[in-house]
CSV table of C-alpha atoms (C1' of nucleotides) in Angstrom, one decimal:
chain,number,residue,atom,x,y,z
A,23,MET,CA,-13.1,-3.0,-1.6
A,24,ALA,CA,-10.9,-2.7,-4.7
A,25,LEU,CA,-9.7,-6.3,-4.9
A,26,ARG,CA,-12.9,-7.4,-6.6
A,27,HIS,CA,-12.6,-4.6,-9.1
A,28,ALA,CA,-9.0,-5.4,-9.7
A,29,ILE,CA,-10.0,-9.0,-10.6
A,30,LEU,CA,-12.8,-7.8,-12.9
A,31,ALA,CA,-10.3,-5.4,-14.6
A,32,ALA,CA,-7.8,-8.3,-15.0
A,33,LEU,CA,-10.5,-10.5,-16.6
A,34,LEU,CA,-11.5,-7.9,-19.2
A,35,ASP,CA,-8.8,-9.0,-21.6
A,36,GLU,CA,-9.1,-12.8,-21.3
A,37,GLU,CA,-10.6,-15.7,-19.5
A,38,LEU,CA,-8.4,-16.8,-16.7
A,39,SER,CA,-8.4,-19.5,-14.0
A,40,GLY,CA,-7.7,-18.7,-10.4
A,41,TYR,CA,-4.2,-20.1,-10.8
A,42,GLN,CA,-3.4,-18.0,-13.8
A,43,LEU,CA,-4.8,-14.9,-12.1
A,44,ALA,CA,-2.7,-15.7,-9.0
A,45,LYS,CA,0.4,-15.8,-11.1
A,46,ALA,CA,-0.4,-12.5,-12.7
A,47,PHE,CA,-1.2,-10.9,-9.4
A,48,ASP,CA,1.8,-12.3,-7.6
A,49,THR,CA,4.7,-12.2,-9.9
A,50,GLY,CA,4.4,-8.5,-10.7
A,51,VAL,CA,2.6,-8.6,-14.1
A,52,ALA,CA,0.0,-7.1,-11.9
A,53,ASN,CA,1.2,-3.5,-12.5
A,54,PHE,CA,-2.0,-2.2,-10.9
A,55,TRP,CA,-2.7,-4.3,-7.9
A,56,HIS,CA,-1.2,-7.1,-5.8
A,57,ALA,CA,-2.9,-10.1,-4.1
A,58,LEU,CA,-2.1,-13.6,-2.9
A,59,PRO,CA,-3.7,-16.8,-4.4
A,60,GLN,CA,-5.9,-17.3,-1.3
A,61,GLN,CA,-7.5,-13.9,-1.6
A,62,LEU,CA,-8.2,-14.5,-5.2
A,63,TYR,CA,-9.8,-17.9,-4.9
A,64,ALA,CA,-12.0,-16.6,-2.1
A,65,GLU,CA,-13.0,-13.5,-4.0
A,66,LEU,CA,-13.6,-15.4,-7.3
A,67,ALA,CA,-16.1,-17.6,-5.4
A,68,LYS,CA,-17.8,-14.5,-4.1
A,69,LEU,CA,-17.9,-12.8,-7.4
A,70,GLU,CA,-19.4,-15.9,-9.1
A,71,LYS,CA,-22.0,-16.2,-6.4
A,72,GLU,CA,-23.0,-12.6,-7.0
A,73,GLY,CA,-23.1,-13.1,-10.7
A,74,LEU,CA,-20.4,-10.6,-11.6
A,75,ILE,CA,-18.3,-13.3,-13.2
A,76,SER,CA,-19.2,-16.7,-14.7
A,77,GLY,CA,-16.9,-19.7,-14.7
A,78,ARG,CA,-16.8,-22.7,-17.0
A,79,GLU,CA,-15.0,-26.0,-16.3
A,80,VAL,CA,-12.2,-26.9,-18.7
A,81,VAL,CA,-11.3,-30.5,-18.7
A,82,GLN,CA,-7.6,-31.2,-19.4
A,83,ASP,CA,-5.9,-34.5,-20.1
A,84,THR,CA,-2.4,-33.8,-19.1
A,85,ARG,CA,-3.1,-31.5,-16.1
A,86,PRO,CA,-5.8,-31.1,-13.4
A,87,ASN,CA,-9.0,-29.5,-14.7
A,88,LYS,CA,-9.5,-25.9,-14.2
A,89,ARG,CA,-12.2,-23.2,-14.2
A,90,LEU,CA,-12.0,-20.2,-16.5
A,91,PHE,CA,-13.8,-17.1,-15.5
A,92,GLN,CA,-15.1,-14.2,-17.5
A,93,VAL,CA,-16.8,-10.9,-16.6
A,94,THR,CA,-20.6,-10.8,-17.0
A,95,ASP,CA,-22.7,-7.8,-18.0
A,96,ALA,CA,-23.5,-7.3,-14.3
A,97,GLY,CA,-19.7,-7.4,-13.6
A,98,LEU,CA,-19.1,-4.7,-16.3
A,99,ALA,CA,-21.8,-2.5,-14.8
A,100,GLU,CA,-20.2,-2.9,-11.3
A,101,LEU,CA,-16.8,-2.0,-12.7
A,102,ASP,CA,-18.3,1.1,-14.3
A,103,ARG,CA,-20.0,2.1,-11.1
A,104,PHE,CA,-16.7,1.7,-9.2
A,105,ALA,CA,-14.8,3.8,-11.8
A,106,ALA,CA,-17.3,6.7,-11.3
A,107,ASP,CA,-16.9,6.6,-7.5
A,108,THR,CA,-14.4,9.2,-6.1
A,109,ALA,CA,-11.1,7.4,-5.5
A,110,LYS,CA,-9.2,7.6,-2.3
A,111,PRO,CA,-5.7,9.0,-2.4
A,112,SER,CA,-3.0,6.3,-2.3
A,113,PHE,CA,-0.1,6.3,0.1
A,114,ILE,CA,3.3,4.8,0.2
A,115,ARG,CA,3.5,2.0,2.8
A,116,ASP,CA,6.9,0.4,2.7
A,117,ASP,CA,9.0,-1.3,5.4
A,118,LEU,CA,12.2,-0.2,3.7
A,119,LEU,CA,11.3,3.5,4.0
A,120,VAL,CA,10.6,3.1,7.7
A,121,LYS,CA,14.1,1.6,8.0
A,122,VAL,CA,15.7,4.4,6.1
A,123,GLN,CA,13.8,7.0,8.1
A,124,ALA,CA,15.6,5.5,11.1
A,125,ALA,CA,18.9,5.2,9.2
A,126,ASP,CA,20.9,7.4,11.6
A,127,HIS,CA,20.0,5.1,14.5
A,128,VAL,CA,20.3,1.6,13.1
A,129,ASP,CA,22.9,-0.7,11.6
A,130,THR,CA,24.1,0.8,8.3
A,131,GLY,CA,25.4,-2.4,6.8
A,132,ALA,CA,22.1,-4.2,7.1
A,133,LEU,CA,20.4,-1.2,5.4
A,134,ILE,CA,22.8,-1.1,2.5
A,135,ALA,CA,22.2,-4.8,1.9
A,136,GLN,CA,18.5,-4.4,1.8
A,137,LEU,CA,18.6,-1.3,-0.4
A,138,THR,CA,20.9,-3.2,-2.8
A,139,GLU,CA,18.5,-6.2,-2.9
A,140,ARG,CA,15.5,-3.9,-3.5
A,141,ALA,CA,17.3,-2.2,-6.3
A,142,ALA,CA,17.9,-5.5,-8.0
A,143,PHE,CA,14.3,-6.5,-7.5
A,144,ALA,CA,13.1,-3.2,-9.0
A,145,GLU,CA,15.5,-3.7,-12.0
A,146,ALA,CA,13.9,-7.1,-12.6
A,147,LYS,CA,10.5,-5.6,-12.6
A,148,ILE,CA,11.6,-2.9,-15.0
A,149,ARG,CA,12.7,-5.5,-17.5
A,150,LEU,CA,9.4,-7.3,-17.1
A,151,PHE,CA,7.3,-4.2,-17.6
A,152,ASP,CA,9.4,-3.0,-20.4
A,153,ALA,CA,8.9,-6.3,-22.3
A,154,LEU,CA,5.2,-6.2,-21.5
A,155,ALA,CA,4.8,-2.7,-22.8
A,156,GLN,CA,6.7,-3.6,-26.0
A,157,LYS,CA,4.5,-6.6,-26.5
A,158,MET,CA,1.3,-4.5,-26.1
A,159,ARG,CA,2.2,-1.8,-28.5
A,160,GLY,CA,3.6,-4.2,-31.1
A,161,ASP,CA,4.9,-2.5,-34.2
A,162,LEU,CA,3.4,0.9,-33.3
A,163,GLY,CA,5.3,3.7,-31.7
A,164,GLU,CA,4.1,4.8,-28.3
A,165,GLU,CA,2.3,7.9,-29.4
A,166,GLU,CA,0.7,6.1,-32.3
A,167,PHE,CA,-0.4,3.2,-30.1
A,168,LEU,CA,-1.9,5.5,-27.4
A,169,ARG,CA,-3.8,7.4,-30.1
A,170,ASP,CA,-5.1,4.4,-32.2
A,171,GLY,CA,-4.6,1.3,-30.0
A,172,GLU,CA,-7.7,-0.7,-29.0
A,173,ARG,CA,-6.9,-1.3,-25.4
A,174,ILE,CA,-4.7,1.3,-23.7
A,175,GLY,CA,-5.7,0.9,-20.1
A,176,PRO,CA,-3.2,-1.9,-19.4
A,177,TYR,CA,-0.5,0.1,-21.2
A,178,LEU,CA,-1.1,3.2,-19.1
A,179,THR,CA,-0.9,1.2,-15.9
A,180,CYS,CA,2.2,-0.6,-17.1
A,181,MET,CA,3.8,2.8,-17.7
A,182,ARG,CA,3.1,3.8,-14.2
A,183,GLY,CA,4.5,0.6,-12.9
A,184,LEU,CA,7.7,1.2,-15.0
A,185,ASP,CA,8.2,4.7,-13.7
A,186,PHE,CA,7.5,3.6,-10.1
A,187,GLU,CA,10.1,0.8,-10.2
A,188,ARG,CA,12.6,3.1,-11.9
A,189,GLY,CA,12.1,5.6,-9.1
A,190,ASN,CA,12.6,2.8,-6.6
A,191,ARG,CA,15.8,1.6,-8.2
A,192,ASP,CA,17.3,5.0,-8.5
A,193,TRP,CA,16.4,6.0,-5.0
A,194,CYS,CA,17.9,2.8,-3.6
A,195,ARG,CA,21.1,3.3,-5.4
A,196,ARG,CA,21.4,6.9,-4.3
A,197,ALA,CA,20.7,5.9,-0.7
A,198,VAL,CA,23.3,3.2,-0.8
A,199,ALA,CA,25.9,5.7,-2.2
A,200,VAL,CA,25.1,8.2,0.5
A,201,LEU,CA,25.3,5.6,3.3
A,202,ARG,CA,28.6,4.2,1.9
A,203,GLU,CA,30.2,7.6,1.7
A,204,ARG,CA,29.2,8.4,5.3
A,205,GLN,CA,30.4,5.0,6.4
A,206,ALA,CA,33.8,5.7,4.9
A,207,ALA,CA,34.0,9.2,6.4
A,208,HIS,CA,33.1,7.8,9.8
A,209,ALA,CA,35.8,5.1,9.6
A,210,GLN,CA,38.5,7.7,8.9
A,211,GLN,CA,37.8,9.7,12.0
B,154,MET,CA,3.8,-5.2,11.7
B,155,ALA,CA,5.6,-2.0,10.6
B,156,LEU,CA,3.2,0.5,12.1
B,157,ARG,CA,4.9,0.3,15.5
B,158,HIS,CA,8.3,0.8,13.9
B,159,ALA,CA,7.0,3.7,11.8
B,160,ILE,CA,5.9,5.3,15.1
B,161,LEU,CA,9.2,4.6,16.7
B,162,ALA,CA,11.0,6.1,13.7
B,163,ALA,CA,8.8,9.2,13.8
B,164,LEU,CA,9.5,9.7,17.5
B,165,LEU,CA,13.3,9.6,17.0
B,166,ASP,CA,13.5,13.3,16.2
B,167,GLU,CA,11.2,14.7,18.9
B,168,GLU,CA,8.7,14.0,21.6
B,169,LEU,CA,5.2,14.0,20.2
B,170,SER,CA,1.7,13.5,21.4
B,171,GLY,CA,-0.8,11.1,19.8
B,172,TYR,CA,-2.5,14.1,18.2
B,173,GLN,CA,0.6,15.6,16.8
B,174,LEU,CA,1.7,12.2,15.5
B,175,ALA,CA,-1.8,11.8,13.9
B,176,LYS,CA,-1.4,15.0,12.1
B,177,ALA,CA,2.0,14.0,10.8
B,178,PHE,CA,0.8,10.6,9.7
B,179,ASP,CA,-2.4,11.8,8.2
B,180,THR,CA,-1.7,15.0,6.3
B,181,GLY,CA,1.2,13.7,4.2
B,182,VAL,CA,4.2,14.9,6.1
B,183,ALA,CA,4.4,11.2,6.7
B,184,ASN,CA,6.6,10.6,3.6
B,185,PHE,CA,7.3,7.1,4.8
B,186,TRP,CA,4.1,5.7,6.2
B,187,HIS,CA,0.4,6.5,6.6
B,188,ALA,CA,-1.9,5.8,9.4
B,189,LEU,CA,-5.2,7.1,11.0
B,190,PRO,CA,-5.4,8.6,14.5
B,191,GLN,CA,-7.3,5.5,15.9
B,192,GLN,CA,-4.5,3.2,14.9
B,193,LEU,CA,-1.9,5.5,16.4
B,194,TYR,CA,-3.6,5.9,19.8
B,195,ALA,CA,-4.1,2.1,20.0
B,196,GLU,CA,-0.5,1.4,19.0
B,197,LEU,CA,0.9,4.1,21.3
B,198,ALA,CA,-0.9,2.4,24.3
B,199,LYS,CA,0.6,-1.0,23.3
B,200,LEU,CA,4.1,0.4,22.8
B,201,GLU,CA,4.0,2.1,26.2
B,202,LYS,CA,2.7,-1.0,27.9
B,203,GLU,CA,5.6,-3.0,26.3
B,204,GLY,CA,8.1,-0.4,27.4
B,205,LEU,CA,9.3,0.6,23.9
B,206,ILE,CA,8.2,4.2,24.5
B,207,SER,CA,7.5,6.3,27.6
B,208,GLY,CA,5.0,9.0,27.9
B,209,ARG,CA,4.9,12.0,30.2
B,210,GLU,CA,1.9,14.2,31.0
B,211,VAL,CA,2.1,17.8,30.0
B,212,VAL,CA,-0.3,20.1,31.7
B,213,GLN,CA,-1.5,23.0,29.5
B,214,ASP,CA,-3.4,26.0,30.6
B,215,THR,CA,-5.0,27.1,27.4
B,216,ARG,CA,-5.7,23.6,25.9
B,217,PRO,CA,-6.5,20.1,27.1
B,218,ASN,CA,-3.5,18.3,28.6
B,219,LYS,CA,-1.5,15.9,26.5
B,220,ARG,CA,0.9,13.1,26.7
B,221,LEU,CA,4.3,13.4,25.0
B,222,PHE,CA,6.0,10.1,24.0
B,223,GLN,CA,9.7,9.3,23.5
B,224,VAL,CA,11.5,6.2,22.5
B,225,THR,CA,13.2,4.2,25.2
B,226,ASP,CA,16.4,2.2,24.9
B,227,ALA,CA,14.3,-0.9,24.5
B,228,GLY,CA,12.4,0.9,21.7
B,229,LEU,CA,15.7,1.7,20.0
B,230,ALA,CA,16.8,-1.9,20.3
B,231,GLU,CA,13.5,-3.1,18.7
B,232,LEU,CA,13.9,-0.6,15.9
B,233,ASP,CA,17.4,-1.9,15.2
B,234,ARG,CA,16.2,-5.5,15.2
B,235,PHE,CA,13.5,-4.6,12.8
B,236,ALA,CA,15.9,-2.8,10.5
B,237,ALA,CA,18.1,-5.9,10.3
B,238,ASP,CA,15.2,-8.1,9.3
B,239,THR,CA,14.7,-8.8,5.6
B,240,ALA,CA,12.2,-6.4,4.2
B,241,LYS,CA,9.2,-7.5,2.1
B,242,PRO,CA,8.9,-6.0,-1.4
B,243,SER,CA,6.4,-3.2,-1.6
B,244,PHE,CA,3.6,-3.1,-4.1
B,245,ILE,CA,1.5,-0.4,-5.5
B,246,ARG,CA,-2.1,-0.7,-4.5
B,247,ASP,CA,-4.2,2.1,-5.9
B,248,ASP,CA,-7.9,2.4,-6.7
B,249,LEU,CA,-7.1,4.8,-9.5
B,250,LEU,CA,-4.8,2.4,-11.3
B,251,VAL,CA,-7.5,-0.3,-11.2
B,252,LYS,CA,-9.8,2.2,-12.9
B,253,VAL,CA,-7.3,3.1,-15.5
B,254,GLN,CA,-6.7,-0.5,-16.2
B,255,ALA,CA,-10.4,-0.7,-17.1
B,256,ALA,CA,-10.2,2.6,-19.0
B,257,ASP,CA,-11.4,1.1,-22.3
B,258,HIS,CA,-14.6,-0.2,-20.7
B,259,VAL,CA,-15.7,2.5,-18.3
B,260,ASP,CA,-16.8,6.2,-18.5
B,261,THR,CA,-13.9,8.3,-19.7
B,262,GLY,CA,-15.2,11.6,-18.3
B,263,ALA,CA,-15.3,10.3,-14.7
B,264,LEU,CA,-11.7,9.0,-15.2
B,265,ILE,CA,-10.4,12.3,-16.5
B,266,ALA,CA,-12.0,14.1,-13.5
B,267,GLN,CA,-10.3,11.7,-11.0
B,268,LEU,CA,-7.0,11.8,-12.7
B,269,THR,CA,-7.1,15.6,-12.7
B,270,GLU,CA,-7.9,15.7,-9.0
B,271,ARG,CA,-5.1,13.2,-8.2
B,272,ALA,CA,-2.6,15.3,-10.2
B,273,ALA,CA,-3.6,18.4,-8.1
B,274,PHE,CA,-3.3,16.3,-4.9
B,275,ALA,CA,0.2,15.1,-5.9
B,276,GLU,CA,1.2,18.7,-6.8
B,277,ALA,CA,0.2,19.8,-3.3
B,278,LYS,CA,2.3,17.1,-1.7
B,279,ILE,CA,5.2,18.0,-3.9
B,280,ARG,CA,5.2,21.5,-2.6
B,281,LEU,CA,5.0,20.2,1.0
B,282,PHE,CA,7.9,17.8,0.6
B,283,ASP,CA,9.9,20.4,-1.2
B,284,ALA,CA,9.5,22.9,1.6
B,285,LEU,CA,10.3,20.1,4.1
B,286,ALA,CA,13.5,19.1,2.3
B,287,GLN,CA,14.6,22.7,2.1
B,288,LYS,CA,14.0,23.2,5.8
B,289,MET,CA,16.0,20.1,6.7
B,290,ARG,CA,19.1,20.9,4.7
B,291,GLY,CA,19.1,24.6,5.8
B,292,ASP,CA,21.9,26.5,4.2
B,293,LEU,CA,23.8,23.5,2.9
B,294,GLY,CA,23.6,22.1,-0.6
B,295,GLU,CA,22.1,18.7,-1.0
B,296,GLU,CA,25.4,16.9,-1.6
B,297,GLU,CA,27.0,18.7,1.3
B,298,PHE,CA,24.0,18.0,3.6
B,299,LEU,CA,23.9,14.3,2.7
B,300,ARG,CA,27.7,14.0,3.4
B,301,ASP,CA,27.9,16.0,6.6
B,302,GLY,CA,24.4,16.4,8.0
B,303,GLU,CA,23.4,14.9,11.3
B,304,ARG,CA,20.1,13.3,10.5
B,305,ILE,CA,19.8,12.2,6.9
B,306,GLY,CA,17.2,9.4,7.2
B,307,PRO,CA,14.2,11.7,7.1
B,308,TYR,CA,15.7,13.6,4.2
B,309,LEU,CA,16.2,10.4,2.1
B,310,THR,CA,12.6,9.3,2.7
B,311,CYS,CA,11.4,12.8,1.8
B,312,MET,CA,13.3,12.6,-1.5
B,313,ARG,CA,11.5,9.3,-2.2
B,314,GLY,CA,8.2,10.9,-1.4
B,315,LEU,CA,9.0,13.8,-3.7
B,316,ASP,CA,9.9,11.6,-6.6
B,317,PHE,CA,6.9,9.3,-6.0
B,318,GLU,CA,4.5,12.3,-6.1
B,319,ARG,CA,6.2,13.8,-9.2
B,320,GLY,CA,5.7,10.4,-10.9
B,321,ASN,CA,2.1,10.4,-9.8
B,322,ARG,CA,1.4,13.9,-11.1
B,323,ASP,CA,3.2,13.4,-14.4
B,324,TRP,CA,1.5,10.1,-15.1
B,325,CYS,CA,-1.9,11.5,-14.3
B,326,ARG,CA,-1.4,14.4,-16.6
B,327,ARG,CA,-0.2,12.1,-19.4
B,328,ALA,CA,-3.2,9.8,-18.9
B,329,VAL,CA,-5.6,12.7,-19.1
B,330,ALA,CA,-4.0,14.0,-22.3
B,331,VAL,CA,-4.2,10.5,-23.9
B,332,LEU,CA,-7.8,10.0,-22.9
B,333,ARG,CA,-8.8,13.5,-24.0
B,334,GLU,CA,-7.3,13.0,-27.4
B,335,ARG,CA,-9.0,9.7,-27.9
B,336,GLN,CA,-12.3,11.3,-26.8
B,337,ALA,CA,-11.9,14.0,-29.4
B,338,ALA,CA,-11.0,11.4,-32.1
B,339,HIS,CA,-14.0,9.3,-31.2
B,340,ALA,CA,-16.4,12.3,-31.4
B,341,GLN,CA,-15.2,13.1,-34.9
B,342,GLN,CA,-16.1,9.7,-36.3
C,153,DG,C1',-24.0,30.1,20.7
C,154,DG,C1',-21.6,27.5,17.2
C,155,DC,C1',-17.5,26.2,14.6
C,156,DG,C1',-12.9,24.7,14.3
C,157,DA,C1',-8.8,23.1,16.4
C,158,DC,C1',-7.0,20.4,20.3
C,159,DA,C1',-6.9,15.9,22.6
C,160,DT,C1',-8.1,10.9,23.2
C,161,DG,C1',-10.2,7.1,22.6
C,162,DT,C1',-14.0,2.4,21.6
C,163,DA,C1',-16.2,-1.0,18.6
C,164,DA,C1',-17.3,-3.5,14.4
C,165,DG,C1',-16.2,-5.2,10.3
C,166,DG,C1',-13.4,-5.9,6.2
C,167,DC,C1',-9.1,-6.8,4.0
C,168,DG,C1',-4.5,-9.0,3.8
C,169,DT,C1',-1.0,-12.2,5.5
C,170,DT,C1',0.7,-16.5,7.3
C,171,DA,C1',0.3,-21.2,7.9
C,172,DC,C1',-1.8,-25.3,6.6
C,173,DA,C1',-4.0,-28.9,3.4
C,174,DT,C1',-4.8,-31.8,-0.8
C,175,DG,C1',-3.9,-34.0,-5.1
C,176,DA,C1',-2.3,-34.8,-10.2
C,177,DT,C1',1.4,-34.6,-13.7
C,178,DT,C1',6.0,-33.7,-15.9
C,179,DG,C1',10.9,-33.9,-15.9
C,180,DC,C1',15.4,-35.1,-13.7
D,125,DG,C1',11.8,-41.3,-6.0
D,126,DC,C1',11.8,-36.2,-5.6
D,127,DA,C1',11.1,-31.6,-6.9
D,128,DA,C1',8.6,-28.3,-9.6
D,129,DT,C1',4.5,-26.9,-11.8
D,130,DC,C1',-0.5,-27.1,-12.2
D,131,DA,C1',-4.7,-26.5,-9.6
D,132,DT,C1',-7.8,-25.2,-5.6
D,133,DG,C1',-8.8,-24.2,-1.4
D,134,DT,C1',-9.5,-23.6,4.6
D,135,DA,C1',-8.4,-21.3,9.0
D,136,DA,C1',-6.5,-18.1,12.2
D,137,DC,C1',-4.8,-13.9,13.1
D,138,DG,C1',-3.7,-9.1,12.7
D,139,DC,C1',-3.8,-4.8,10.5
D,140,DC,C1',-6.6,-1.1,8.5
D,141,DT,C1',-10.9,1.4,7.8
D,142,DT,C1',-15.4,3.3,9.1
D,143,DA,C1',-18.3,4.8,12.3
D,144,DC,C1',-19.1,6.4,16.8
D,145,DA,C1',-18.1,8.9,21.3
D,146,DT,C1',-16.4,12.5,24.6
D,147,DG,C1',-14.7,16.8,26.3
D,148,DT,C1',-11.9,21.5,26.4
D,149,DC,C1',-10.7,26.0,24.6
D,150,DG,C1',-10.5,30.1,21.6
D,151,DC,C1',-12.6,32.9,18.2
D,152,DC,C1',-16.3,35.1,15.6
DNA sequence: GGCGACATGTAAGGCGTTACATGATTGC
DNA sequence: GCAATCATGTAACGCCTTACATGTCGCC
């Protein structure tokens, strides 16, 4: 049940509406969790009902009104309790890896196309995370920021996201190169 | 619905029983997917019913009998169809990242303990994957194997697993170092 | 006799995905 | 007028997790 804790963690920095949260969790700014809008609206309702967050209506002239949520003391306590719990190990679960596992038995062309697309996707995320990290540390160097900065949690998770996507990109490119070379060798026979 | 395809991919190399599959999917040899025994037994039953795998009873003297499964032609076709489908992007979803995101608001000691444990877990997986990769490529060098080897799919996924766990380990160690230094600085105030 | 490995499941409940639904405002 | 963005949901289905259940064999 980490979704609720992910939401609480996301609301630590600023008040957000469901819609704003959804954008953050969907478009990859969520370097530490992923969720769809529907999940978020449902969980926000639950969290408010349980008193872990509190919402306030914000009336807007030009746009539909919205509700901004912030973490309550009870929410902070719950987050602390969660952090002290033993964490489960995390596992990779990726369609693309399954396909590559079967690479010797399936259509190579389709695989190459998907690996290429994934590499581009990873590259886009890298740029995003890079910009985000730079924005967070401001004028400070990384070492300096991590020593003296106020809020380093998001920076650390951003670094993990960056490295993960770099790994993704590089692996995809390598796999494409390998598959292409084998394709060429096969054609020559 | 990638579990079934993960099973098919795992059965490409050798006939396996549900129990053997479960070990592979559970203990981390599964570098491309993760699943619990219950899921596997249920999915194996479905797959057999649908004709994508076929099982044969193996009578054993010293141990309980078991059923070994292999992929049918229909199973291979299904796997090929799956591989041609556009893949969804994969996301990190990790309790530990949520906790680190909230690092500035929760107990640092508990976090350090969990990061240390995770680093050790990752290190163990690295050794496992390393040994597996070495076994797969045999006497050949990596470049040579990837060019001429018979079955490179599992090797490529193993490489991704290796890199992922290295990233995990290094990030955990870095985070621990950062948190420790800040703890020390805080104590001096 | 008990523990650990082998071997295979059922059942309940929670979490995530897909599809559907509604309505206002800004910009082309 | 139409599409995109803002803003918030409901419903159905399926996958994943947790707990429970059963039985054999080898070893200490």
